Amino acid sequence: MWWAFLQPLILMLLFNMLRGFVNIPSDGVPYILFSYSALVPWTFFTNAVAACGPSITANAEVIKKIALPREVFPLAAVTATLFDFAMSAILLAVLMVWYKVQVGFCLLWIIPLVMLMAGTAFAIGILLAGLGTFRKDFIFATPFITQAWLFVTPVIYPLSSVPEQWKNMYMLNPMVGIIEGFRNVLLRASAPPPEPILFAVFMTVVMLAISWPIFRRLSSYFADVL
Amino acid sequence: MRFPLSNEVAIRIRGLWKRYGLPLPKVVEKSVMYLKKHRNALRGSRDRGPWALRDIHLDVKKGDTVGIVGRNGAGKSTLLKILAGVTSPTAGRVEIYGRIFPMIELNAGLHMELTGRENVRLLGAVMGLSRKEIEDRLPEIEDFCELGDWFDRPVRMYSSGMLGRLGFGVAVNVESDVILIDETFAVGDLKFQNKSLARVREMRESGATILLVSHSLETLQFVAQRGILLEEGKLIASGSALEAINTYETLVFRSEQKRLEHRVRNRISTQEVNIFGARIYGPNLETISEVSSGAPFGIEIHLRLNRRVDRPMFSLGILNAAGILCKWNISEEDGLTIRGESEEYLLRAWYAENYFANGAYEVHFAARDAASFETMERIAGIVSFDVVGPKRARGIINGVCEWELAPYRSDNVAQTNEVVQDTGRQTKTATHHS
């Protein structure tokens, strides 16, 4: 349970150190708040995806004996990670109070944002769970994939520092819209930025449309290889 | 897809093939085959494993109780897994009409830290019952499992028998149209087993279709009306339960025989005796392949002694399909005292009284020198035969029994002592059998 706090906290401190060496803009927000507000959803995303991967192998005994929708296991993994997310959000709330951040009704955007975030993690997670059950390499590769992903997501730096000509391509990453959405809602008391969030919704739907059928197909043979 | 008779069929299987693992798309499969053909010498065969089920066609009528028999690895459990939906067929179609109990091993879904009651709720939820449906059935299940106070204790404290009872209790008390049972009759004591059997029959009468796998042929014969026999993934016999069981017993025996042809089991040989052959013969010395129930028969062994044996001693043991020694005769004890010269002989053993029950038998033969008690030759499974007869009675020993249902009167219970003793013995035998 302490890990729920520690993981984003340690990353935040590291990023702050990094900022001591190189100049990273933060759109006028205190950098601690700027990075931590992004690290809370980001940590959720990486942990949820990482938990999905082995969720099938971990429940081998049940899967080999009972026919129930296999989606249950990655879904449970994502849901369990949501509790960690809630834990680390408490610390974020404390920070927000400390820095006297003004919030309004825009805070209600949190609900669809969390759902979108969980949906994205689920879409990636079931693909990894499905493939990882047959080839362990996919599970081992997960940390490297998410690490690389961190650098193409505005966690350390703001979206505004991405060169304009690359922005459209950059926004194909659904986490861009989600992280920027969280920042807008929490720190700037405004709705999520429309363009990135639409991209995020679109990409999540596309990813689900690809990964879910693959998972379905793979899942009917899970019992054979466990 | 609709079939005209679909309301009478519970399970329809057409051309079912199953190989464990993810089936590759046709194109990939073909290219792999092509590559394999050309690179076999380089990389060796990369076979993706044998077929677990081959080309199964089966219709199970609504309300039938079907016993599935077959040796280990014949595909029985695979078939149940596919029917339950735990795994998918590689090719072919499986249609199930009605609600199926989606579990093959009943204590698989049990959570060790939860109590029996909580586990029942969990299992119910897994099977898609509503909260109310579960609560309605809980008392019934609690009653059936006979766990008493243990029902509210964590499952990790249960004995294996209690776990089995809990699982079975859930399975048979949740209404399903098709129920799959894999080796669960062994759980619990005799009383619980009887109750389970009674419950299965009750379900059958209420129109449920039941498929059960059991190695206890006695149980199958008792519960199942129909039977199918699987061998190396193929469905090789289907008919009444009795027919399937009989075919199975013969099959087990034949394969044993086949194994023998490659490598004689337990053979002790000193080169002092050569055995050329053995056969089963009838009253006129004619070779027979089957022995009629109750009819006399003989065993003939063609052998050659390679040295003079003053007191040769031959023994013949007859084992049934379960490996139980049913008869054991020693030539010397039966009065064959003759000196054996260094010559060829035909050794004949005539069984004038045949009490063998229907089934398959295997003959073990040994030749000894009674003077030194040295074993010269011992062959397990030198020959085998079937005893066939019209009667259904099973057991090890054949023969009629005179039954009487006598009214209980004082003059009828004169020899009290003897009766009590007999009853005691009978009870023992009954316990042993079931």
XYZ file of C-alpha atoms in Angstrom:
660
model
C 0.000 0.000 0.000
C 2.909 2.366 0.715
C 4.062 1.728 -2.797
C 0.989 3.519 -4.036
C 2.410 6.711 -2.500
C 6.081 6.025 -2.958
C 6.286 5.220 -6.636
C 4.978 8.543 -8.036
C 6.603 10.429 -5.149
C 10.081 9.102 -5.888
C 9.656 9.776 -9.601
C 8.516 13.323 -8.796
C 11.626 13.945 -6.665
C 13.820 12.558 -9.456
C 12.192 14.822 -12.017
C 12.713 17.790 -9.696
C 16.411 16.951 -9.472
C 16.567 16.667 -13.241
C 14.987 20.081 -13.509
C 17.867 21.439 -11.422
C 20.247 20.539 -14.264
C 18.195 21.274 -17.389
C 15.580 23.865 -18.033
C 12.115 22.298 -18.240
C 9.159 24.675 -18.572
C 6.063 23.988 -16.495
C 3.542 26.528 -17.844
C 3.865 28.670 -14.723
C 2.695 25.929 -12.323
C 4.952 24.893 -9.397
C 6.984 22.015 -10.856
C 6.250 19.659 -7.942
C 2.529 19.997 -8.591
C 3.052 19.999 -12.350
C 4.903 16.702 -12.371
C 2.998 14.976 -9.578
C -0.425 15.667 -11.135
C 0.817 13.862 -14.263
C 2.637 11.126 -12.394
C -0.473 9.966 -10.529
C -2.395 8.985 -13.715
C 0.841 7.872 -15.386
C 1.748 5.529 -12.515
C -1.746 4.119 -12.685
C -1.337 3.483 -16.390
C 2.002 1.688 -16.124
C 0.950 -0.350 -13.094
C -2.376 -1.357 -14.611
C -0.737 -2.454 -17.859
C 1.935 -4.337 -15.932
C -0.703 -6.051 -13.768
C -2.743 -7.166 -16.807
C 0.136 -9.044 -18.415
C 0.471 -11.896 -15.909
C -3.188 -11.799 -14.789
C -4.026 -14.852 -16.906
C -1.088 -16.999 -15.833
C -1.720 -16.062 -12.203
C -5.237 -17.485 -12.411
C -4.262 -20.588 -14.351
C -6.011 -22.957 -11.948
C -9.346 -21.249 -12.392
C -8.995 -20.752 -16.138
C -8.192 -24.406 -16.706
C -11.326 -25.539 -14.932
C -14.054 -22.950 -15.240
C -15.471 -21.357 -18.344
C -16.002 -17.715 -17.571
C -15.243 -14.640 -19.677
C -11.454 -14.329 -19.574
C -11.711 -10.527 -19.671
C -12.547 -10.740 -15.987
C -8.904 -11.204 -15.033
C -7.317 -8.168 -16.744
C -10.376 -6.174 -15.765
C -9.836 -7.124 -12.140
C -6.169 -6.161 -12.473
C -7.103 -2.715 -13.789
C -9.743 -2.225 -11.097
C -7.340 -3.224 -8.332
C -4.841 -0.659 -9.620
C -7.555 1.993 -9.379
C -7.330 1.660 -5.583
C -3.629 2.480 -5.704
C -4.547 5.416 -7.899
C -7.010 6.653 -5.299
C -4.334 6.335 -2.609
C -1.788 8.422 -4.461
C -4.527 10.913 -5.339
C -4.863 11.649 -1.612
C -1.281 12.915 -1.550
C -2.010 14.944 -4.657
C -4.991 16.539 -2.898
C -2.742 17.414 0.049
C -0.240 19.043 -2.308
C -3.040 20.977 -3.991
C -4.243 22.292 -0.661
C -0.662 23.166 0.306
C -0.161 25.197 -2.875
C -3.664 26.695 -2.493
C -4.829 25.577 -5.930
C -8.290 26.873 -6.850
C -10.649 24.169 -8.157
C -14.202 24.501 -9.425
C -16.962 22.405 -10.942
C -14.480 21.412 -13.592
C -13.305 18.822 -11.079
C -16.258 16.682 -12.221
C -14.298 16.034 -15.414
C -12.221 13.686 -13.260
C -14.865 10.953 -13.585
C -14.829 10.619 -17.405
C -11.066 11.124 -17.358
C -10.550 8.234 -14.943
C -12.821 6.065 -17.079
C -10.931 6.961 -20.222
C -7.631 6.312 -18.458
C -8.827 2.898 -17.242
C -10.117 2.134 -20.747
C -6.765 2.909 -22.322
C -4.940 0.786 -19.764
C -7.426 -2.045 -20.330
C -7.017 -1.871 -24.111
C -3.236 -2.156 -23.871
C -3.457 -4.569 -20.939
C -5.655 -7.217 -22.584
C -3.424 -7.242 -25.636
C -0.391 -7.860 -23.444
C -2.272 -10.414 -21.339
C -3.403 -12.306 -24.433
C -0.053 -12.320 -26.176
C 1.902 -12.719 -22.948
C 0.082 -15.912 -22.066
C 1.476 -17.528 -25.196
C 4.819 -15.712 -25.333
C 6.321 -14.605 -22.031
C 8.513 -12.120 -23.940
C 5.588 -9.717 -24.160
C 5.333 -9.574 -20.381
C 9.075 -9.080 -19.973
C 8.969 -6.313 -22.568
C 6.194 -4.402 -20.789
C 8.436 -2.249 -18.513
C 10.580 -1.206 -21.473
C 7.542 -0.305 -23.533
C 6.040 1.824 -20.774
C 9.410 3.451 -20.038
C 9.780 4.531 -23.636
C 6.163 5.602 -23.615
C 6.875 7.961 -20.692
C 9.122 10.068 -22.911
C 6.477 10.562 -25.595
C 3.937 11.641 -22.975
C 3.901 15.127 -21.419
C 4.732 14.018 -17.889
C 8.146 15.639 -17.367
C 7.526 18.465 -19.808
C 4.352 20.305 -20.899
C 2.514 19.706 -24.155
C 3.315 23.278 -25.136
C 7.018 22.437 -25.548
C 6.285 19.894 -28.306
C 7.157 21.351 -31.737
C 4.020 22.398 -33.616
C 4.706 20.304 -36.743
C 4.828 17.099 -34.689
C 1.901 17.830 -32.465
C -0.731 15.887 -34.451
C 1.402 12.800 -34.547
C 2.289 13.265 -30.899
C -1.367 13.386 -29.900
C -2.004 9.917 -31.376
C -0.709 8.795 -27.998
C -3.924 8.651 -25.970
C -2.050 9.370 -22.739
C -1.313 12.886 -24.037
C -4.960 13.907 -23.876
C -5.496 12.141 -20.569
C -2.478 13.674 -18.758
C -3.136 17.138 -20.156
C -6.784 16.691 -19.218
C -5.848 15.930 -15.603
C -3.550 18.972 -15.498
C -6.234 21.291 -16.880
C -8.879 20.024 -14.509
C -6.719 19.952 -11.392
C -4.310 22.851 -11.797
C -5.953 25.309 -14.159
C -9.616 24.853 -13.142
C -10.609 24.390 -16.774
C -12.040 21.639 -18.989
C -9.583 19.231 -20.670
C -8.091 20.562 -23.919
C -10.610 19.538 -26.631
C -8.261 18.426 -29.388
C -5.960 16.119 -27.367
C -8.910 14.605 -25.484
C -10.766 13.807 -28.722
C -7.632 12.187 -30.056
C -7.367 10.179 -26.841
C -10.973 8.964 -27.009
C -10.598 8.061 -30.664
C -7.340 6.201 -30.137
C -8.677 4.293 -27.135
C -11.668 3.127 -29.161
C -9.394 2.108 -32.040
C -7.052 0.226 -29.706
C -9.957 -1.566 -28.030
C -11.389 -2.471 -31.429
C -8.075 -4.104 -32.285
C -6.994 -5.655 -29.009
C -10.311 -6.990 -27.777
C -11.023 -9.287 -30.762
C -7.424 -10.497 -30.600
C -7.833 -11.219 -26.906
C -11.148 -12.998 -27.531
C -9.571 -15.237 -30.130
C -6.531 -15.985 -28.003
C -8.509 -16.437 -24.802
C -10.386 -19.512 -26.002
C -7.058 -21.364 -26.077
C -5.601 -20.097 -22.798
C -6.452 -23.331 -21.025
C -4.288 -25.226 -23.522
C -1.029 -23.546 -22.645
C -1.382 -22.859 -18.937
C -27.852 -23.064 -36.794
C -31.238 -24.748 -36.422
C -31.857 -28.408 -36.672
C -35.272 -29.994 -36.964
C -34.753 -32.197 -33.924
C -32.828 -29.735 -31.845
C -35.343 -29.852 -29.051
C -34.521 -33.493 -28.440
C -30.772 -33.157 -28.618
C -28.782 -31.669 -25.787
C -25.305 -31.952 -27.243
C -24.363 -32.198 -30.882
C -20.750 -32.666 -31.866
C -19.720 -32.696 -35.497
C -16.215 -33.396 -36.733
C -14.520 -32.263 -33.554
C -10.741 -32.157 -33.664
C -8.631 -30.888 -30.848
C -4.938 -30.315 -30.575
C -3.644 -28.401 -27.586
C -2.301 -25.004 -28.390
C -3.268 -22.041 -30.471
C -4.450 -23.064 -33.919
C -2.579 -21.149 -36.580
C -4.434 -19.682 -39.536
C -4.490 -21.984 -42.569
C -1.978 -19.932 -44.533
C 0.569 -20.008 -41.720
C -0.031 -23.699 -41.119
C 0.542 -24.475 -44.787
C 3.713 -22.468 -45.040
C 5.015 -24.096 -41.880
C 4.276 -27.492 -43.411
C 6.031 -26.438 -46.602
C 9.066 -25.201 -44.721
C 9.142 -28.299 -42.597
C 9.202 -30.527 -45.626
C 12.257 -28.746 -46.921
C 14.140 -28.126 -43.731
C 13.384 -31.297 -41.895
C 16.926 -32.504 -42.200
C 18.282 -29.249 -40.827
C 16.028 -28.471 -37.915
C 14.300 -31.702 -37.108
C 10.598 -32.072 -36.816
C 8.757 -29.385 -34.932
C 5.532 -31.242 -34.485
C 2.972 -29.274 -32.540
C 1.888 -32.240 -30.513
C -0.533 -35.027 -31.212
C -4.250 -34.710 -31.593
C -6.108 -35.049 -28.318
C -9.402 -35.654 -30.094
C -9.887 -36.792 -33.655
C -13.019 -36.423 -35.676
C -15.591 -36.926 -32.941
C -19.228 -37.126 -33.997
C -21.693 -37.462 -31.190
C -25.307 -36.729 -30.412
C -26.517 -36.821 -26.861
C -30.244 -36.832 -26.360
C -31.872 -34.669 -23.780
C -32.123 -36.496 -20.481
C -29.483 -39.101 -21.273
C -26.792 -40.036 -18.818
C -23.654 -40.843 -20.714
C -20.602 -42.464 -19.208
C -17.310 -41.768 -20.912
C -14.715 -44.496 -20.612
C -11.239 -44.801 -21.979
C -7.696 -45.201 -20.836
C -5.540 -42.399 -19.488
C -4.875 -39.883 -22.205
C -7.711 -41.082 -24.383
C -9.231 -37.610 -24.448
C -12.032 -37.925 -21.913
C -11.164 -34.826 -19.946
C -10.415 -32.886 -23.113
C -13.899 -33.659 -24.347
C -15.421 -32.405 -21.112
C -13.247 -29.285 -21.207
C -14.472 -28.451 -24.680
C -18.088 -29.047 -23.734
C -17.711 -26.877 -20.654
C -16.185 -24.146 -22.790
C -12.902 -24.077 -20.927
C -11.082 -24.525 -24.201
C -12.135 -24.318 -27.848
C -11.983 -26.999 -30.516
C -9.242 -26.782 -33.117
C -11.744 -27.745 -35.779
C -15.344 -28.848 -35.861
C -18.553 -27.770 -34.251
C -19.951 -28.304 -30.803
C -23.500 -27.269 -30.039
C -25.064 -27.373 -26.644
C -28.749 -26.739 -26.194
C -29.546 -25.422 -22.771
C -27.609 -24.160 -19.832
C -24.400 -25.976 -19.060
C -22.632 -26.172 -15.759
C -19.361 -24.583 -16.825
C -17.014 -26.381 -14.516
C -15.108 -29.597 -14.870
C -13.290 -29.961 -11.640
C -15.493 -28.918 -8.844
C -13.039 -27.635 -6.299
C -11.116 -25.578 -8.827
C -12.942 -22.379 -8.108
C -12.768 -22.631 -4.344
C -10.996 -19.821 -2.570
C -9.004 -21.142 0.358
C -9.454 -18.171 2.681
C -13.224 -17.965 2.330
C -15.670 -20.111 4.254
C -17.750 -22.812 2.624
C -20.767 -20.556 2.566
C -18.854 -17.682 0.966
C -17.391 -20.051 -1.568
C -20.853 -21.242 -2.553
C -21.828 -17.616 -3.122
C -18.665 -17.056 -5.135
C -19.232 -20.139 -7.275
C -22.841 -19.135 -7.793
C -21.733 -15.693 -8.935
C -19.157 -17.206 -11.281
C -21.917 -19.297 -12.789
C -24.074 -16.285 -13.348
C -26.705 -16.829 -10.686
C -28.323 -13.789 -9.194
C -27.864 -12.992 -5.513
C -31.390 -14.104 -4.814
C -31.035 -17.394 -6.658
C -27.905 -18.138 -4.652
C -29.528 -17.314 -1.328
C -32.513 -19.506 -2.246
C -30.289 -22.493 -2.865
C -27.884 -22.010 0.020
C -29.865 -23.991 2.619
C -30.314 -26.853 0.187
C -26.608 -26.930 -0.612
C -25.649 -26.645 3.048
C -27.886 -29.563 3.811
C -26.536 -31.657 0.975
C -22.857 -31.142 1.773
C -23.276 -32.376 5.362
C -20.486 -30.145 6.530
C -22.200 -28.995 9.712
C -20.247 -26.268 11.487
C -17.481 -26.555 8.969
C -19.681 -24.836 6.411
C -18.817 -21.528 8.093
C -15.100 -22.189 8.457
C -12.384 -21.323 5.952
C -12.037 -23.858 3.195
C -8.283 -24.187 3.775
C -9.094 -26.130 6.957
C -11.165 -28.697 5.043
C -10.097 -32.234 4.331
C -10.023 -33.276 0.695
C -13.244 -35.213 1.165
C -14.968 -32.130 2.517
C -13.726 -30.044 -0.410
C -15.092 -32.609 -2.814
C -18.410 -32.671 -1.043
C -18.713 -28.903 -1.176
C -17.928 -28.803 -4.887
C -20.250 -31.645 -5.676
C -22.987 -30.109 -3.544
C -22.843 -26.929 -5.586
C -22.704 -28.730 -8.900
C -25.732 -30.874 -8.314
C -27.850 -28.211 -6.690
C -27.468 -25.558 -9.338
C -30.021 -26.115 -12.024
C -28.340 -26.826 -15.306
C -29.578 -28.640 -18.367
C -26.229 -30.262 -19.034
C -23.951 -31.404 -16.247
C -20.403 -32.619 -16.669
C -18.906 -34.718 -13.898
C -15.272 -35.743 -13.894
C -14.270 -38.342 -11.335
C -16.206 -37.000 -8.428
C -17.941 -40.053 -7.151
C -14.933 -40.981 -5.134
C -15.543 -38.157 -2.664
C -17.044 -38.695 0.718
C -17.929 -41.809 2.573
C -20.237 -44.520 1.385
C -23.310 -42.708 2.601
C -22.390 -39.539 0.738
C -21.560 -41.496 -2.376
C -24.958 -43.135 -2.294
C -26.578 -39.769 -1.813
C -24.624 -38.374 -4.738
C -25.671 -41.247 -6.939
C -29.261 -40.787 -5.866
C -29.035 -37.073 -6.626
C -27.602 -37.768 -10.068
C -30.495 -40.086 -10.805
C -32.912 -37.499 -9.529
C -31.398 -34.936 -11.885
C -31.636 -37.437 -14.692
C -35.304 -37.966 -13.985
C -35.911 -34.238 -13.995
C -34.580 -34.208 -17.547
C -30.989 -33.083 -17.079
C -28.384 -34.428 -19.450
C -25.367 -35.784 -17.627
C -21.932 -36.681 -18.925
C -19.650 -38.392 -16.523
C -16.142 -39.663 -16.590
C -15.196 -42.259 -14.066
C -12.693 -45.016 -13.796
C -15.067 -46.836 -11.542
C -16.838 -49.003 -14.059
C -19.192 -50.246 -11.364
C -20.431 -46.712 -10.772
C -20.822 -46.017 -14.457
C -22.807 -49.142 -14.987
C -24.993 -48.172 -12.089
C -25.648 -44.584 -13.128
C -25.205 -44.297 -16.871
C -27.647 -45.524 -19.468
C -25.391 -44.933 -22.400
C -21.674 -45.092 -22.789
C -19.012 -43.973 -25.204
C -15.487 -45.258 -25.462
C -12.580 -43.056 -26.426
C -9.230 -44.404 -27.500
C -6.350 -42.215 -28.619
C -8.745 -39.358 -29.228
C -11.119 -41.346 -31.373
C -14.617 -42.349 -30.477
C -14.473 -46.062 -31.073
C -17.679 -47.286 -29.504
C -20.965 -45.875 -28.428
C -24.019 -47.674 -27.207
C -25.428 -48.785 -23.924
C -23.252 -48.253 -20.878
C -22.707 -51.971 -20.551
C -21.594 -52.340 -24.154
C -19.147 -49.483 -23.815
C -17.729 -50.891 -20.612
C -17.327 -54.347 -22.077
C -15.630 -52.973 -25.170
C -13.382 -50.950 -22.918
C -12.358 -53.958 -20.890
C -11.579 -55.928 -24.000
C -9.642 -52.988 -25.378
C -7.517 -52.597 -22.280
C -6.728 -56.220 -22.551
C -5.944 -56.220 -26.260
C -3.547 -53.341 -25.913
C -1.814 -55.151 -23.106
C -1.524 -58.063 -25.470
C -0.117 -55.832 -28.185
C 2.467 -54.480 -25.817
C 3.407 -58.011 -25.048
C 4.179 -58.761 -28.641
C 6.865 -56.129 -28.631
C 8.321 -56.848 -25.261
C 7.300 -59.671 -23.006
C 6.668 -58.325 -19.565
C 8.459 -59.722 -16.544
C 10.044 -62.475 -18.447
C 12.517 -64.579 -16.617
C 14.305 -66.929 -18.909
C 17.173 -69.273 -18.321
C 17.249 -70.834 -21.771
C 16.405 -74.127 -20.121
C 12.901 -73.983 -21.490
C 11.774 -72.689 -24.878
C 8.172 -71.679 -25.319
C 6.839 -71.780 -28.828
C 3.230 -70.871 -28.361
C 0.096 -71.022 -26.309
C -3.569 -71.269 -27.114
C -6.994 -71.694 -25.581
C -8.838 -74.805 -26.670
C -12.269 -76.316 -26.401
C -13.511 -79.866 -25.650
C -12.324 -81.217 -29.008
C -8.891 -79.592 -28.782
C -10.057 -76.920 -31.233
C -8.570 -73.473 -30.798
C -11.089 -70.958 -29.496
C -10.818 -67.223 -29.071
C -13.711 -66.822 -26.666
C -14.815 -68.979 -23.810
C -18.534 -69.259 -23.228
C -19.588 -68.462 -19.736
C -19.625 -71.675 -17.686
C -18.250 -73.861 -20.476
C -15.085 -75.871 -19.867
C -11.902 -74.890 -21.654
C -8.232 -75.609 -21.616
C -4.910 -73.876 -21.959
C -2.237 -75.494 -24.067
C 1.397 -74.472 -24.058
C 3.863 -75.715 -26.593
C 7.258 -75.873 -24.966
C 10.570 -77.618 -25.046
C 12.741 -78.589 -22.116
C 16.403 -78.188 -22.866
C 17.579 -80.448 -20.077
C 16.216 -83.327 -18.078
C 14.061 -82.120 -15.228
C 13.188 -84.715 -12.622
C 10.342 -82.803 -11.061
C 9.049 -80.164 -13.460
C 6.486 -77.887 -11.873
C 4.262 -75.711 -14.015
C 1.967 -73.038 -12.768
C -0.815 -71.129 -14.460
C -2.356 -67.975 -13.076
C -5.413 -66.340 -14.586
C -5.858 -62.621 -14.021
C -8.880 -60.524 -14.883
C -8.752 -57.124 -16.559
C -8.328 -55.417 -13.208
C -5.213 -57.466 -12.587
C -6.759 -59.579 -9.872
C -5.504 -63.112 -9.722
C -8.665 -65.173 -10.123
C -7.151 -68.588 -10.325
C -3.756 -70.115 -9.635
C -2.919 -73.726 -10.247
C 0.276 -75.633 -9.775
C 0.720 -78.804 -11.783
C 2.356 -80.743 -8.988
C -0.407 -79.989 -6.509
C -3.025 -80.963 -9.068
C -1.325 -84.318 -9.495
C 0.944 -83.970 -12.491
C 4.109 -85.755 -11.427
C 6.091 -86.789 -14.448
C 9.735 -86.571 -15.305
C 10.580 -84.182 -18.089
C 13.138 -85.272 -20.645
C 15.026 -82.939 -22.910
C 12.206 -82.926 -25.490
C 9.306 -80.934 -26.914
C 5.978 -81.095 -25.085
C 2.441 -79.880 -25.276
C 1.410 -78.907 -21.766
C -2.355 -78.960 -21.349
C -4.388 -77.649 -18.449
C -8.089 -78.417 -18.597
C -10.501 -76.274 -16.635
C -13.556 -78.480 -16.337
C -15.278 -76.088 -13.987
C -15.410 -72.584 -15.359
C -16.491 -70.061 -12.762
C -15.021 -67.079 -14.530
C -17.291 -64.070 -14.785
C -17.706 -62.326 -18.136
C -14.717 -60.268 -19.076
C -11.196 -60.400 -20.329
C -8.507 -62.576 -18.792
C -4.805 -62.931 -19.063
C -2.758 -66.037 -18.362
C 0.558 -66.036 -16.546
C 2.760 -69.046 -16.897
C 5.785 -70.279 -15.034
C 7.914 -73.378 -15.280
C 10.050 -74.396 -12.340
C 12.282 -77.176 -11.295
C 10.603 -78.428 -8.125
C 13.765 -80.106 -6.914
C 15.759 -76.902 -6.716
C 12.718 -74.615 -6.872
C 14.558 -72.714 -9.539
C 12.401 -70.716 -11.956
C 13.254 -71.725 -15.470
C 10.763 -69.580 -17.325
C 8.105 -67.093 -16.325
C 5.890 -65.226 -18.747
C 3.192 -62.805 -17.744
C 0.475 -62.704 -20.354
C 1.423 -65.744 -22.375
C -2.118 -65.884 -23.765
C -5.408 -64.149 -23.138
C -9.074 -64.882 -23.634
C -12.524 -63.442 -23.167
C -15.330 -65.048 -21.262
C -18.632 -64.136 -22.835
C -22.119 -64.847 -21.703
C -25.572 -63.415 -21.814
C -25.831 -62.581 -18.127
C -25.383 -59.130 -16.798
C -24.165 -60.011 -13.305
C -20.660 -58.831 -12.654
C -18.026 -59.572 -10.095
C -15.108 -61.911 -10.091
C -16.936 -65.204 -9.836
C -19.685 -66.439 -12.074
C -22.510 -68.734 -11.064
C -26.135 -68.541 -10.160
C -27.330 -67.917 -6.697
C -30.627 -69.188 -5.345
C -32.622 -66.290 -4.046
C -35.481 -66.414 -1.616
C -37.593 -63.755 -0.021
C -38.851 -65.590 3.033
C -41.407 -64.181 5.401
C -39.990 -63.430 8.836
C -41.439 -65.969 11.266
C -40.048 -67.601 14.331
C -39.706 -70.964 12.601
C -37.722 -69.316 9.817
C -34.995 -67.907 12.023
C -33.969 -71.094 13.705
C -30.249 -70.935 12.960
C -29.758 -67.402 14.197
C -26.008 -67.580 14.618
C -25.282 -68.626 11.109
C -27.529 -65.983 9.597
C -25.828 -63.208 11.517
C -22.431 -64.375 10.415
C -23.501 -64.490 6.807
C -24.975 -61.022 6.877
C -21.762 -59.706 8.322
C -19.773 -61.141 5.498
C -22.133 -59.824 2.881
C -21.937 -56.306 4.204
C -18.184 -56.448 4.043
C -18.247 -57.531 0.437
C -20.712 -54.826 -0.482
C -18.537 -52.153 1.088
C -15.543 -53.362 -0.784
C -17.308 -53.229 -4.119
C -18.759 -49.776 -4.030
